[in-house]
Amino acid sequence: MKAAYINQTGPAENIIVGQLPDPTPTGSQVLVRMRAASVNPIDTYVRSGLAAPPNMPLPFIIGSDLAGVIAAVGPQAKKLKAGDRVWGANQGILGRQGTFSELAAIDESWLYAMPEHVSDEQAAALALVGITSHVGLVEHAHLQPGETVLVNGGSGGVGSTVIQMARAIGATVIATTSGPEKMEYCRTLGANHVLDYRHDDVPKRVAELTGGVDVWWETSWMPNFDAIFASMKHRGRVILIAGRTSRVEFPVGAFYTKCLSLHGFAMFLTPVEVQRQAAEQIGKWLDAGKLHAKIDRVASLDDAAELHRLQEASDSGAIRGKLVVKI
């Protein structure tokens, strides 16, 4: 089979596109014929060695998200059958092989039924960001209809999904981003209010608009906790999903006197059943047209190294949406 893989961690130039043996599903694995996969920041961290597991198999196939069709099932697989369309994430990490390949043997517990009218590209683009957003909003923040969410970085891959998901739950959404184009994009996603963090005094504007937020979703590697805590209602919840190497000041007094809570999580370490519950709801929203991924480009396996370089340059504005591979 054709695959994009590495023989050692390092720069994007280490990615090789070539032939590897076809995998054989064992136990509760199924063999997936890939149709689409997408690039996420975690993929570049694993490839570079920043988040590579000690038991990484080599050669190692890159990629975590997927959409495809079941080609065969292992002897203990009971939920899926050949011909089923599926989507999922959680590959390419914790010792599991990735998804940038024509075929992959994946445990069926990580795969979910594809809504009939959803494209492979959309499902692959929404897999990691969708599950991350649902786990944060539902499992950690316990977001309720009528509450207010601020999404700091609303035009990014996760942020744009959080906006749509929070609106689907019935929350009021404030998004922050930079520049007129990104601000308009956040509005098209359903954000009730959009602020430009480069020019707006965010805590002041939040107070004027809503009197404070119940949930603050932080996508920045360097969160400004003074601004965050000043924007929160009492018993508000702050969600952190980035900042692997970040070290920032923490205003303890402002945190505990408002009875706030701080929730950090890595989607890949979320229990499989919690992720399945998230995926089932995501499937319903996808089917109803309430979720949509902005795709910057659709490329081929041959472009894998270039896509990793683009992902690593995303902070410079190199991409506007998800990078997807059609297989």
PDB file of N, CA, C and O in Angstrom, residues 135-161:
ATOM      1  N   VAL A 135     -15.855  17.269  23.967  1.00  0.00           N
ATOM      2  CA  VAL A 135     -15.356  16.854  25.287  1.00  0.00           C
ATOM      3  C   VAL A 135     -15.154  18.071  26.186  1.00  0.00           C
ATOM      4  O   VAL A 135     -15.510  18.064  27.371  1.00  0.00           O
ATOM      5  N   GLY A 136     -14.595  19.147  25.626  1.00  0.00           N
ATOM      6  CA  GLY A 136     -14.376  20.346  26.432  1.00  0.00           C
ATOM      7  C   GLY A 136     -15.659  21.006  26.872  1.00  0.00           C
ATOM      8  O   GLY A 136     -15.825  21.365  28.049  1.00  0.00           O
ATOM      9  N   LEU A 137     -16.602  21.180  25.935  1.00  0.00           N
ATOM     10  CA  LEU A 137     -17.838  21.892  26.250  1.00  0.00           C
ATOM     11  C   LEU A 137     -18.782  21.072  27.118  1.00  0.00           C
ATOM     12  O   LEU A 137     -19.455  21.627  28.013  1.00  0.00           O
ATOM     13  N   VAL A 138     -18.875  19.770  26.882  1.00  0.00           N
ATOM     14  CA  VAL A 138     -19.876  18.929  27.553  1.00  0.00           C
ATOM     15  C   VAL A 138     -19.296  18.206  28.754  1.00  0.00           C
ATOM     16  O   VAL A 138     -19.833  18.276  29.858  1.00  0.00           O
ATOM     17  N   GLU A 139     -18.176  17.512  28.574  1.00  0.00           N
ATOM     18  CA  GLU A 139     -17.610  16.696  29.646  1.00  0.00           C
ATOM     19  C   GLU A 139     -16.964  17.550  30.733  1.00  0.00           C
ATOM     20  O   GLU A 139     -17.058  17.256  31.916  1.00  0.00           O
ATOM     21  N   HIS A 140     -16.277  18.644  30.313  1.00  0.00           N
ATOM     22  CA  HIS A 140     -15.537  19.457  31.279  1.00  0.00           C
ATOM     23  C   HIS A 140     -16.293  20.723  31.687  1.00  0.00           C
ATOM     24  O   HIS A 140     -16.412  21.018  32.882  1.00  0.00           O
ATOM     25  N   ALA A 141     -16.782  21.485  30.729  1.00  0.00           N
ATOM     26  CA  ALA A 141     -17.464  22.744  31.067  1.00  0.00           C
ATOM     27  C   ALA A 141     -18.920  22.544  31.448  1.00  0.00           C
ATOM     28  O   ALA A 141     -19.524  23.422  32.061  1.00  0.00           O
ATOM     29  N   HIS A 142     -19.511  21.411  31.084  1.00  0.00           N
ATOM     30  CA  HIS A 142     -20.934  21.148  31.352  1.00  0.00           C
ATOM     31  C   HIS A 142     -21.792  22.319  30.871  1.00  0.00           C
ATOM     32  O   HIS A 142     -22.683  22.800  31.580  1.00  0.00           O
ATOM     33  N   LEU A 143     -21.509  22.767  29.652  1.00  0.00           N
ATOM     34  CA  LEU A 143     -22.211  23.914  29.086  1.00  0.00           C
ATOM     35  C   LEU A 143     -23.715  23.655  29.024  1.00  0.00           C
ATOM     36  O   LEU A 143     -24.160  22.600  28.569  1.00  0.00           O
ATOM     37  N   GLN A 144     -24.493  24.673  29.450  1.00  0.00           N
ATOM     38  CA  GLN A 144     -25.946  24.574  29.462  1.00  0.00           C
ATOM     39  C   GLN A 144     -26.558  25.594  28.499  1.00  0.00           C
ATOM     40  O   GLN A 144     -25.979  26.661  28.264  1.00  0.00           O
ATOM     41  N   PRO A 145     -27.725  25.283  27.938  1.00  0.00           N
ATOM     42  CA  PRO A 145     -28.416  26.275  27.110  1.00  0.00           C
ATOM     43  C   PRO A 145     -28.637  27.569  27.895  1.00  0.00           C
ATOM     44  O   PRO A 145     -28.959  27.538  29.082  1.00  0.00           O
ATOM     45  N   GLY A 146     -28.435  28.691  27.235  1.00  0.00           N
ATOM     46  CA  GLY A 146     -28.624  29.980  27.889  1.00  0.00           C
ATOM     47  C   GLY A 146     -27.365  30.558  28.508  1.00  0.00           C
ATOM     48  O   GLY A 146     -27.350  31.742  28.871  1.00  0.00           O
ATOM     49  N   GLU A 147     -26.320  29.755  28.642  1.00  0.00           N
ATOM     50  CA  GLU A 147     -25.057  30.275  29.169  1.00  0.00           C
ATOM     51  C   GLU A 147     -24.291  30.997  28.065  1.00  0.00           C
ATOM     52  O   GLU A 147     -24.656  30.942  26.883  1.00  0.00           O
ATOM     53  N   THR A 148     -23.213  31.674  28.461  1.00  0.00           N
ATOM     54  CA  THR A 148     -22.396  32.434  27.522  1.00  0.00           C
ATOM     55  C   THR A 148     -20.992  31.853  27.465  1.00  0.00           C
ATOM     56  O   THR A 148     -20.379  31.586  28.491  1.00  0.00           O
ATOM     57  N   VAL A 149     -20.504  31.667  26.237  1.00  0.00           N
ATOM     58  CA  VAL A 149     -19.163  31.134  25.993  1.00  0.00           C
ATOM     59  C   VAL A 149     -18.340  32.176  25.255  1.00  0.00           C
ATOM     60  O   VAL A 149     -18.825  32.794  24.306  1.00  0.00           O
ATOM     61  N   LEU A 150     -17.098  32.381  25.684  1.00  0.00           N
ATOM     62  CA  LEU A 150     -16.157  33.182  24.897  1.00  0.00           C
ATOM     63  C   LEU A 150     -15.117  32.239  24.312  1.00  0.00           C
ATOM     64  O   LEU A 150     -14.497  31.465  25.034  1.00  0.00           O
ATOM     65  N   VAL A 151     -14.940  32.316  23.006  1.00  0.00           N
ATOM     66  CA  VAL A 151     -13.955  31.488  22.302  1.00  0.00           C
ATOM     67  C   VAL A 151     -12.808  32.390  21.878  1.00  0.00           C
ATOM     68  O   VAL A 151     -12.962  33.214  20.971  1.00  0.00           O
ATOM     69  N   ASN A 152     -11.689  32.269  22.555  1.00  0.00           N
ATOM     70  CA  ASN A 152     -10.534  33.100  22.221  1.00  0.00           C
ATOM     71  C   ASN A 152      -9.747  32.418  21.107  1.00  0.00           C
ATOM     72  O   ASN A 152      -9.080  31.417  21.327  1.00  0.00           O
ATOM     73  N   GLY A 153      -9.838  32.972  19.909  1.00  0.00           N
ATOM     74  CA  GLY A 153      -9.273  32.335  18.723  1.00  0.00           C
ATOM     75  C   GLY A 153     -10.360  31.616  17.953  1.00  0.00           C
ATOM     76  O   GLY A 153     -10.222  30.462  17.563  1.00  0.00           O
ATOM     77  N   GLY A 154     -11.462  32.307  17.714  1.00  0.00           N
ATOM     78  CA  GLY A 154     -12.641  31.676  17.143  1.00  0.00           C
ATOM     79  C   GLY A 154     -12.531  31.290  15.688  1.00  0.00           C
ATOM     80  O   GLY A 154     -13.339  30.506  15.203  1.00  0.00           O
ATOM     81  N   SER A 155     -11.543  31.806  14.964  1.00  0.00           N
ATOM     82  CA  SER A 155     -11.444  31.491  13.540  1.00  0.00           C
ATOM     83  C   SER A 155     -10.555  30.292  13.254  1.00  0.00           C
ATOM     84  O   SER A 155     -10.435  29.862  12.110  1.00  0.00           O
ATOM     85  N   GLY A 156      -9.922  29.711  14.283  1.00  0.00           N
ATOM     86  CA  GLY A 156      -9.055  28.550  14.093  1.00  0.00           C
ATOM     87  C   GLY A 156      -9.844  27.259  13.965  1.00  0.00           C
ATOM     88  O   GLY A 156     -11.076  27.238  14.055  1.00  0.00           O
ATOM     89  N   GLY A 157      -9.126  26.155  13.782  1.00  0.00           N
ATOM     90  CA  GLY A 157      -9.777  24.867  13.564  1.00  0.00           C
ATOM     91  C   GLY A 157     -10.642  24.433  14.725  1.00  0.00           C
ATOM     92  O   GLY A 157     -11.810  24.055  14.545  1.00  0.00           O
ATOM     93  N   VAL A 158     -10.096  24.475  15.950  1.00  0.00           N
ATOM     94  CA  VAL A 158     -10.894  24.124  17.123  1.00  0.00           C
ATOM     95  C   VAL A 158     -11.877  25.233  17.457  1.00  0.00           C
ATOM     96  O   VAL A 158     -13.059  24.993  17.701  1.00  0.00           O
ATOM     97  N   GLY A 159     -11.398  26.474  17.454  1.00  0.00           N
ATOM     98  CA  GLY A 159     -12.257  27.592  17.829  1.00  0.00           C
ATOM     99  C   GLY A 159     -13.505  27.696  16.976  1.00  0.00           C
ATOM    100  O   GLY A 159     -14.609  27.916  17.487  1.00  0.00           O
ATOM    101  N   SER A 160     -13.366  27.499  15.663  1.00  0.00           N
ATOM    102  CA  SER A 160     -14.525  27.590  14.776  1.00  0.00           C
ATOM    103  C   SER A 160     -15.522  26.468  15.054  1.00  0.00           C
ATOM    104  O   SER A 160     -16.733  26.646  14.902  1.00  0.00           O
ATOM    105  N   THR A 161     -15.016  25.307  15.467  1.00  0.00           N
ATOM    106  CA  THR A 161     -15.900  24.194  15.802  1.00  0.00           C
ATOM    107  C   THR A 161     -16.601  24.443  17.127  1.00  0.00           C
ATOM    108  O   THR A 161     -17.791  24.129  17.280  1.00  0.00           O
TER     109      THR A 161
END
